[in-house]
């Protein structure tokens, strides 16, 4: 008797046998991969010690965060405008037209994801994150904004500069249609965030202490 083949293996075999599907998706996948890698390289290069020292020698220390945010925006804009969908390969597709609760489940999940991202940016000082405070403080000869924050918070910022891991992961992976190009984007970005954000035990202790302080304040009200 022949060994039974799982549905997952059958899907892969059918995909590999369909030459036109693979040929149609090859070009978009290669270009999309290059766009994401470019975005990742920009993020890694601009936060490197080499670039920071270069900007410091040029007298642009106060503009470092603004330059980082601006170049990130330009790279992201280029990625969005030039992104090529690989719709010939779809890993899963869930029909939400016939199920209003299911449609709302996806919508609410994405709304929660964006709220987490925006709320985290506000909590972590959005003006400082975009470089606005650095320019303002430099104009009036103040110390850099991070100098006014605790050493524990500066240590956390050194490891995680902006929030969005949970929110962005939800937005990228929780979808009713998962094409191969979307999976590529989701895997590359989440992997980069996981590798680049290196929190330590000190960060965990600091976050726990802040949470406990918040709980005590709420109980005291």
PDB file of C-alpha atoms in Angstrom:
ATOM      1  CA  UNK A   1       0.000   0.000   0.000  1.00  0.00           C
ATOM      2  CA  UNK A   2       1.375   3.485  -0.852  1.00  0.00           C
ATOM      3  CA  UNK A   3       2.132   5.777   2.051  1.00  0.00           C
ATOM      4  CA  UNK A   4      -0.449   8.524   2.439  1.00  0.00           C
ATOM      5  CA  UNK A   5       0.690  12.089   1.724  1.00  0.00           C
ATOM      6  CA  UNK A   6      -0.378  14.962   3.969  1.00  0.00           C
ATOM      7  CA  UNK A   7      -2.269  17.930   2.600  1.00  0.00           C
ATOM      8  CA  UNK A   8       0.726  20.177   3.236  1.00  0.00           C
ATOM      9  CA  UNK A   9       3.009  17.935   1.184  1.00  0.00           C
ATOM     10  CA  UNK A  10       0.421  17.697  -1.565  1.00  0.00           C
ATOM     11  CA  UNK A  11       0.234  21.512  -1.734  1.00  0.00           C
ATOM     12  CA  UNK A  12       4.028  21.745  -2.025  1.00  0.00           C
ATOM     13  CA  UNK A  13       4.179  19.052  -4.717  1.00  0.00           C
ATOM     14  CA  UNK A  14       1.454  20.756  -6.749  1.00  0.00           C
ATOM     15  CA  UNK A  15       3.272  24.071  -6.446  1.00  0.00           C
ATOM     16  CA  UNK A  16       6.588  22.628  -7.611  1.00  0.00           C
ATOM     17  CA  UNK A  17       4.886  20.921 -10.536  1.00  0.00           C
ATOM     18  CA  UNK A  18       3.269  24.190 -11.626  1.00  0.00           C
ATOM     19  CA  UNK A  19       6.142  25.826 -13.505  1.00  0.00           C
ATOM     20  CA  UNK A  20       4.140  28.874 -14.583  1.00  0.00           C
ATOM     21  CA  UNK A  21       3.325  29.749 -10.973  1.00  0.00           C
ATOM     22  CA  UNK A  22       6.958  29.664  -9.952  1.00  0.00           C
ATOM     23  CA  UNK A  23       8.130  31.645 -12.985  1.00  0.00           C
ATOM     24  CA  UNK A  24       5.467  34.320 -12.400  1.00  0.00           C
ATOM     25  CA  UNK A  25       6.456  34.734  -8.751  1.00  0.00           C
ATOM     26  CA  UNK A  26      10.238  34.581  -9.227  1.00  0.00           C
ATOM     27  CA  UNK A  27      10.766  38.186 -10.394  1.00  0.00           C
ATOM     28  CA  UNK A  28       8.591  39.874  -7.742  1.00  0.00           C
ATOM     29  CA  UNK A  29      10.077  37.751  -4.939  1.00  0.00           C
ATOM     30  CA  UNK A  30      13.665  38.637  -5.898  1.00  0.00           C
ATOM     31  CA  UNK A  31      12.931  42.376  -6.165  1.00  0.00           C
ATOM     32  CA  UNK A  32      10.814  42.458  -3.001  1.00  0.00           C
ATOM     33  CA  UNK A  33      13.579  40.684  -1.094  1.00  0.00           C
ATOM     34  CA  UNK A  34      16.065  43.334  -2.245  1.00  0.00           C
ATOM     35  CA  UNK A  35      13.698  46.130  -1.143  1.00  0.00           C
ATOM     36  CA  UNK A  36      13.336  44.667   2.357  1.00  0.00           C
ATOM     37  CA  UNK A  37      17.076  44.014   2.641  1.00  0.00           C
ATOM     38  CA  UNK A  38      17.692  47.628   1.629  1.00  0.00           C
ATOM     39  CA  UNK A  39      15.351  48.820   4.363  1.00  0.00           C
ATOM     40  CA  UNK A  40      17.091  46.578   6.913  1.00  0.00           C
ATOM     41  CA  UNK A  41      20.554  47.716   5.830  1.00  0.00           C
ATOM     42  CA  UNK A  42      19.526  51.362   6.164  1.00  0.00           C
ATOM     43  CA  UNK A  43      18.278  50.702   9.699  1.00  0.00           C
ATOM     44  CA  UNK A  44      21.449  48.846  10.674  1.00  0.00           C
ATOM     45  CA  UNK A  45      23.868  51.272   9.028  1.00  0.00           C
ATOM     46  CA  UNK A  46      22.340  54.453  10.466  1.00  0.00           C
ATOM     47  CA  UNK A  47      22.513  53.120  14.020  1.00  0.00           C
ATOM     48  CA  UNK A  48      26.103  51.902  13.674  1.00  0.00           C
ATOM     49  CA  UNK A  49      28.929  53.527  15.627  1.00  0.00           C
ATOM     50  CA  UNK A  50      30.654  54.468  12.354  1.00  0.00           C
ATOM     51  CA  UNK A  51      27.758  56.647  11.154  1.00  0.00           C
ATOM     52  CA  UNK A  52      27.208  58.138  14.611  1.00  0.00           C
ATOM     53  CA  UNK A  53      30.866  59.128  14.867  1.00  0.00           C
ATOM     54  CA  UNK A  54      30.766  60.540  11.335  1.00  0.00           C
ATOM     55  CA  UNK A  55      27.744  62.712  12.123  1.00  0.00           C
ATOM     56  CA  UNK A  56      29.409  63.817  15.342  1.00  0.00           C
ATOM     57  CA  UNK A  57      32.518  64.947  13.441  1.00  0.00           C
ATOM     58  CA  UNK A  58      30.318  66.823  10.992  1.00  0.00           C
ATOM     59  CA  UNK A  59      28.552  68.597  13.847  1.00  0.00           C
ATOM     60  CA  UNK A  60      25.238  66.865  13.138  1.00  0.00           C
ATOM     61  CA  UNK A  61      24.821  65.007  16.423  1.00  0.00           C
ATOM     62  CA  UNK A  62      21.545  66.806  17.180  1.00  0.00           C
ATOM     63  CA  UNK A  63      20.214  65.859  13.743  1.00  0.00           C
ATOM     64  CA  UNK A  64      21.183  62.182  14.018  1.00  0.00           C
ATOM     65  CA  UNK A  65      17.723  60.950  15.007  1.00  0.00           C
ATOM     66  CA  UNK A  66      15.991  63.183  12.442  1.00  0.00           C
ATOM     67  CA  UNK A  67      18.259  61.854   9.697  1.00  0.00           C
ATOM     68  CA  UNK A  68      17.528  58.308  10.828  1.00  0.00           C
ATOM     69  CA  UNK A  69      13.757  58.903  10.759  1.00  0.00           C
ATOM     70  CA  UNK A  70      13.895  60.704   7.387  1.00  0.00           C
ATOM     71  CA  UNK A  71      15.982  58.061   5.639  1.00  0.00           C
ATOM     72  CA  UNK A  72      13.801  55.309   7.124  1.00  0.00           C
ATOM     73  CA  UNK A  73      10.726  57.067   5.737  1.00  0.00           C
ATOM     74  CA  UNK A  74      12.318  57.383   2.286  1.00  0.00           C
ATOM     75  CA  UNK A  75      13.302  53.705   2.236  1.00  0.00           C
ATOM     76  CA  UNK A  76       9.839  52.652   3.374  1.00  0.00           C
ATOM     77  CA  UNK A  77       8.219  54.925   0.772  1.00  0.00           C
ATOM     78  CA  UNK A  78      10.360  53.361  -1.964  1.00  0.00           C
ATOM     79  CA  UNK A  79       9.513  49.863  -0.730  1.00  0.00           C
ATOM     80  CA  UNK A  80       5.752  50.553  -0.744  1.00  0.00           C
ATOM     81  CA  UNK A  81       5.732  52.259  -4.145  1.00  0.00           C
ATOM     82  CA  UNK A  82       7.787  49.564  -5.857  1.00  0.00           C
ATOM     83  CA  UNK A  83       6.467  46.461  -4.089  1.00  0.00           C
ATOM     84  CA  UNK A  84       5.465  43.713  -6.533  1.00  0.00           C
ATOM     85  CA  UNK A  85       2.784  41.256  -5.380  1.00  0.00           C
ATOM     86  CA  UNK A  86       3.406  37.555  -5.975  1.00  0.00           C
ATOM     87  CA  UNK A  87      -0.235  36.543  -6.079  1.00  0.00           C
ATOM     88  CA  UNK A  88       0.396  33.364  -8.070  1.00  0.00           C
ATOM     89  CA  UNK A  89       1.484  31.690  -4.833  1.00  0.00           C
ATOM     90  CA  UNK A  90      -1.021  31.900  -1.977  1.00  0.00           C
ATOM     91  CA  UNK A  91      -0.334  29.966   1.204  1.00  0.00           C
ATOM     92  CA  UNK A  92      -3.791  30.390   2.653  1.00  0.00           C
ATOM     93  CA  UNK A  93      -6.960  32.206   1.738  1.00  0.00           C
ATOM     94  CA  UNK A  94      -9.928  32.584   4.062  1.00  0.00           C
ATOM     95  CA  UNK A  95     -13.216  33.806   2.629  1.00  0.00           C
ATOM     96  CA  UNK A  96     -14.558  36.477   4.978  1.00  0.00           C
ATOM     97  CA  UNK A  97     -17.382  37.663   2.712  1.00  0.00           C
ATOM     98  CA  UNK A  98     -19.776  35.054   4.065  1.00  0.00           C
ATOM     99  CA  UNK A  99     -18.834  35.517   7.708  1.00  0.00           C
ATOM    100  CA  UNK A 100     -19.198  38.948   9.259  1.00  0.00           C
ATOM    101  CA  UNK A 101     -17.782  37.866  12.672  1.00  0.00           C
ATOM    102  CA  UNK A 102     -14.691  36.502  10.942  1.00  0.00           C
ATOM    103  CA  UNK A 103     -14.257  39.726   8.966  1.00  0.00           C
ATOM    104  CA  UNK A 104     -14.543  41.776  12.160  1.00  0.00           C
ATOM    105  CA  UNK A 105     -12.044  39.476  13.877  1.00  0.00           C
ATOM    106  CA  UNK A 106      -9.388  40.386  11.301  1.00  0.00           C
ATOM    107  CA  UNK A 107     -10.301  44.085  11.409  1.00  0.00           C
ATOM    108  CA  UNK A 108     -10.199  44.273  15.215  1.00  0.00           C
ATOM    109  CA  UNK A 109      -6.881  42.397  15.322  1.00  0.00           C
ATOM    110  CA  UNK A 110      -5.311  44.915  12.940  1.00  0.00           C
ATOM    111  CA  UNK A 111      -6.767  47.861  14.849  1.00  0.00           C
ATOM    112  CA  UNK A 112      -5.309  46.475  18.079  1.00  0.00           C
ATOM    113  CA  UNK A 113      -1.951  46.050  16.370  1.00  0.00           C
ATOM    114  CA  UNK A 114      -1.868  49.681  15.208  1.00  0.00           C
ATOM    115  CA  UNK A 115      -3.015  50.907  18.631  1.00  0.00           C
ATOM    116  CA  UNK A 116      -0.160  48.972  20.266  1.00  0.00           C
ATOM    117  CA  UNK A 117       2.351  50.535  17.845  1.00  0.00           C
ATOM    118  CA  UNK A 118       1.047  54.089  18.223  1.00  0.00           C
ATOM    119  CA  UNK A 119       0.569  53.817  21.983  1.00  0.00           C
ATOM    120  CA  UNK A 120       4.060  52.454  22.412  1.00  0.00           C
ATOM    121  CA  UNK A 121       5.534  55.318  20.385  1.00  0.00           C
ATOM    122  CA  UNK A 122       3.697  57.874  22.540  1.00  0.00           C
ATOM    123  CA  UNK A 123       4.829  56.188  25.768  1.00  0.00           C
ATOM    124  CA  UNK A 124       8.436  56.092  24.557  1.00  0.00           C
ATOM    125  CA  UNK A 125       8.344  59.848  23.760  1.00  0.00           C
ATOM    126  CA  UNK A 126       7.304  60.280  20.123  1.00  0.00           C
ATOM    127  CA  UNK A 127       8.969  63.700  19.744  1.00  0.00           C
ATOM    128  CA  UNK A 128      12.294  62.305  20.908  1.00  0.00           C
ATOM    129  CA  UNK A 129      11.835  59.230  18.728  1.00  0.00           C
ATOM    130  CA  UNK A 130      11.466  61.405  15.614  1.00  0.00           C
ATOM    131  CA  UNK A 131      14.363  63.685  16.520  1.00  0.00           C
ATOM    132  CA  UNK A 132      12.266  66.799  17.167  1.00  0.00           C
ATOM    133  CA  UNK A 133      13.378  67.173  20.780  1.00  0.00           C
ATOM    134  CA  UNK A 134      17.035  66.748  19.877  1.00  0.00           C
ATOM    135  CA  UNK A 135      16.873  69.674  17.449  1.00  0.00           C
ATOM    136  CA  UNK A 136      14.898  71.837  19.891  1.00  0.00           C
ATOM    137  CA  UNK A 137      17.197  71.114  22.832  1.00  0.00           C
ATOM    138  CA  UNK A 138      20.268  71.816  20.687  1.00  0.00           C
ATOM    139  CA  UNK A 139      18.803  75.149  19.584  1.00  0.00           C
ATOM    140  CA  UNK A 140      18.582  76.295  23.222  1.00  0.00           C
ATOM    141  CA  UNK A 141      21.880  74.648  24.261  1.00  0.00           C
ATOM    142  CA  UNK A 142      20.234  72.038  26.484  1.00  0.00           C
ATOM    143  CA  UNK A 143      21.675  68.587  27.005  1.00  0.00           C
ATOM    144  CA  UNK A 144      20.355  65.836  24.742  1.00  0.00           C
ATOM    145  CA  UNK A 145      16.874  64.566  25.739  1.00  0.00           C
ATOM    146  CA  UNK A 146      18.150  61.149  26.818  1.00  0.00           C
ATOM    147  CA  UNK A 147      20.334  62.840  29.454  1.00  0.00           C
ATOM    148  CA  UNK A 148      17.154  63.723  31.380  1.00  0.00           C
ATOM    149  CA  UNK A 149      15.973  60.105  31.479  1.00  0.00           C
ATOM    150  CA  UNK A 150      16.987  57.442  33.996  1.00  0.00           C
ATOM    151  CA  UNK A 151      19.964  55.179  33.332  1.00  0.00           C
ATOM    152  CA  UNK A 152      17.664  52.137  33.274  1.00  0.00           C
ATOM    153  CA  UNK A 153      15.488  53.736  30.611  1.00  0.00           C
ATOM    154  CA  UNK A 154      18.544  54.715  28.558  1.00  0.00           C
ATOM    155  CA  UNK A 155      19.739  51.117  28.790  1.00  0.00           C
ATOM    156  CA  UNK A 156      16.354  49.919  27.498  1.00  0.00           C
ATOM    157  CA  UNK A 157      16.430  52.432  24.642  1.00  0.00           C
ATOM    158  CA  UNK A 158      19.884  51.204  23.686  1.00  0.00           C
ATOM    159  CA  UNK A 159      18.422  47.732  23.148  1.00  0.00           C
ATOM    160  CA  UNK A 160      14.905  48.554  21.905  1.00  0.00           C
ATOM    161  CA  UNK A 161      14.689  51.955  20.259  1.00  0.00           C
ATOM    162  CA  UNK A 162      11.028  51.867  19.275  1.00  0.00           C
ATOM    163  CA  UNK A 163       8.094  49.560  20.018  1.00  0.00           C
ATOM    164  CA  UNK A 164       6.176  47.556  17.442  1.00  0.00           C
ATOM    165  CA  UNK A 165       7.237  43.901  17.585  1.00  0.00           C
ATOM    166  CA  UNK A 166       3.917  42.500  18.849  1.00  0.00           C
ATOM    167  CA  UNK A 167       1.761  44.960  16.903  1.00  0.00           C
ATOM    168  CA  UNK A 168       3.652  44.564  13.637  1.00  0.00           C
ATOM    169  CA  UNK A 169       3.732  40.771  13.967  1.00  0.00           C
ATOM    170  CA  UNK A 170      -0.057  40.709  14.359  1.00  0.00           C
ATOM    171  CA  UNK A 171      -0.553  42.999  11.351  1.00  0.00           C
ATOM    172  CA  UNK A 172       1.773  41.031   9.088  1.00  0.00           C
ATOM    173  CA  UNK A 173       0.775  37.472   9.954  1.00  0.00           C
ATOM    174  CA  UNK A 174      -2.918  37.737  10.865  1.00  0.00           C
ATOM    175  CA  UNK A 175      -4.515  38.065   7.443  1.00  0.00           C
ATOM    176  CA  UNK A 176      -7.192  36.267   5.482  1.00  0.00           C
ATOM    177  CA  UNK A 177      -4.974  36.103   2.374  1.00  0.00           C
ATOM    178  CA  UNK A 178      -1.317  35.174   2.836  1.00  0.00           C
ATOM    179  CA  UNK A 179       0.507  35.529  -0.448  1.00  0.00           C
ATOM    180  CA  UNK A 180       4.140  34.558  -0.726  1.00  0.00           C
ATOM    181  CA  UNK A 181       5.351  38.166  -0.934  1.00  0.00           C
ATOM    182  CA  UNK A 182       3.493  39.046   2.273  1.00  0.00           C
ATOM    183  CA  UNK A 183       4.995  36.019   4.011  1.00  0.00           C
ATOM    184  CA  UNK A 184       8.417  37.138   2.812  1.00  0.00           C
ATOM    185  CA  UNK A 185       7.879  40.627   4.247  1.00  0.00           C
ATOM    186  CA  UNK A 186       6.527  39.241   7.530  1.00  0.00           C
ATOM    187  CA  UNK A 187       9.353  36.754   8.046  1.00  0.00           C
ATOM    188  CA  UNK A 188      12.178  39.155   7.139  1.00  0.00           C
ATOM    189  CA  UNK A 189      10.914  42.054   9.278  1.00  0.00           C
ATOM    190  CA  UNK A 190      10.012  40.000  12.345  1.00  0.00           C
ATOM    191  CA  UNK A 191      13.314  38.109  12.154  1.00  0.00           C
ATOM    192  CA  UNK A 192      15.229  41.383  11.912  1.00  0.00           C
ATOM    193  CA  UNK A 193      13.384  42.849  14.899  1.00  0.00           C
ATOM    194  CA  UNK A 194      13.958  39.700  16.950  1.00  0.00           C
ATOM    195  CA  UNK A 195      17.686  39.668  16.178  1.00  0.00           C
ATOM    196  CA  UNK A 196      18.283  43.438  16.403  1.00  0.00           C
ATOM    197  CA  UNK A 197      16.394  44.026  19.665  1.00  0.00           C
ATOM    198  CA  UNK A 198      18.640  42.523  22.354  1.00  0.00           C
ATOM    199  CA  UNK A 199      17.004  43.181  25.705  1.00  0.00           C
ATOM    200  CA  UNK A 200      18.802  41.953  28.821  1.00  0.00           C
ATOM    201  CA  UNK A 201      17.808  41.043  32.379  1.00  0.00           C
ATOM    202  CA  UNK A 202      18.225  44.646  33.498  1.00  0.00           C
ATOM    203  CA  UNK A 203      15.570  45.709  30.984  1.00  0.00           C
ATOM    204  CA  UNK A 204      13.182  43.029  32.223  1.00  0.00           C
ATOM    205  CA  UNK A 205      13.638  44.082  35.854  1.00  0.00           C
ATOM    206  CA  UNK A 206      13.102  47.735  34.910  1.00  0.00           C
ATOM    207  CA  UNK A 207       9.892  46.964  33.015  1.00  0.00           C
ATOM    208  CA  UNK A 208       8.552  44.883  35.906  1.00  0.00           C
ATOM    209  CA  UNK A 209       9.331  47.637  38.406  1.00  0.00           C
ATOM    210  CA  UNK A 210       7.571  50.233  36.245  1.00  0.00           C
ATOM    211  CA  UNK A 211       4.535  47.975  35.941  1.00  0.00           C
ATOM    212  CA  UNK A 212       4.365  47.499  39.714  1.00  0.00           C
ATOM    213  CA  UNK A 213       4.666  51.277  40.261  1.00  0.00           C
ATOM    214  CA  UNK A 214       1.817  51.868  37.823  1.00  0.00           C
ATOM    215  CA  UNK A 215      -0.359  49.306  39.631  1.00  0.00           C
ATOM    216  CA  UNK A 216       0.326  50.985  43.004  1.00  0.00           C
ATOM    217  CA  UNK A 217      -0.558  54.406  41.581  1.00  0.00           C
ATOM    218  CA  UNK A 218      -3.829  53.116  40.170  1.00  0.00           C
ATOM    219  CA  UNK A 219      -4.750  51.491  43.494  1.00  0.00           C
ATOM    220  CA  UNK A 220      -3.978  54.728  45.350  1.00  0.00           C
ATOM    221  CA  UNK A 221      -6.417  56.732  43.203  1.00  0.00           C
TER     222      UNK A 221
END
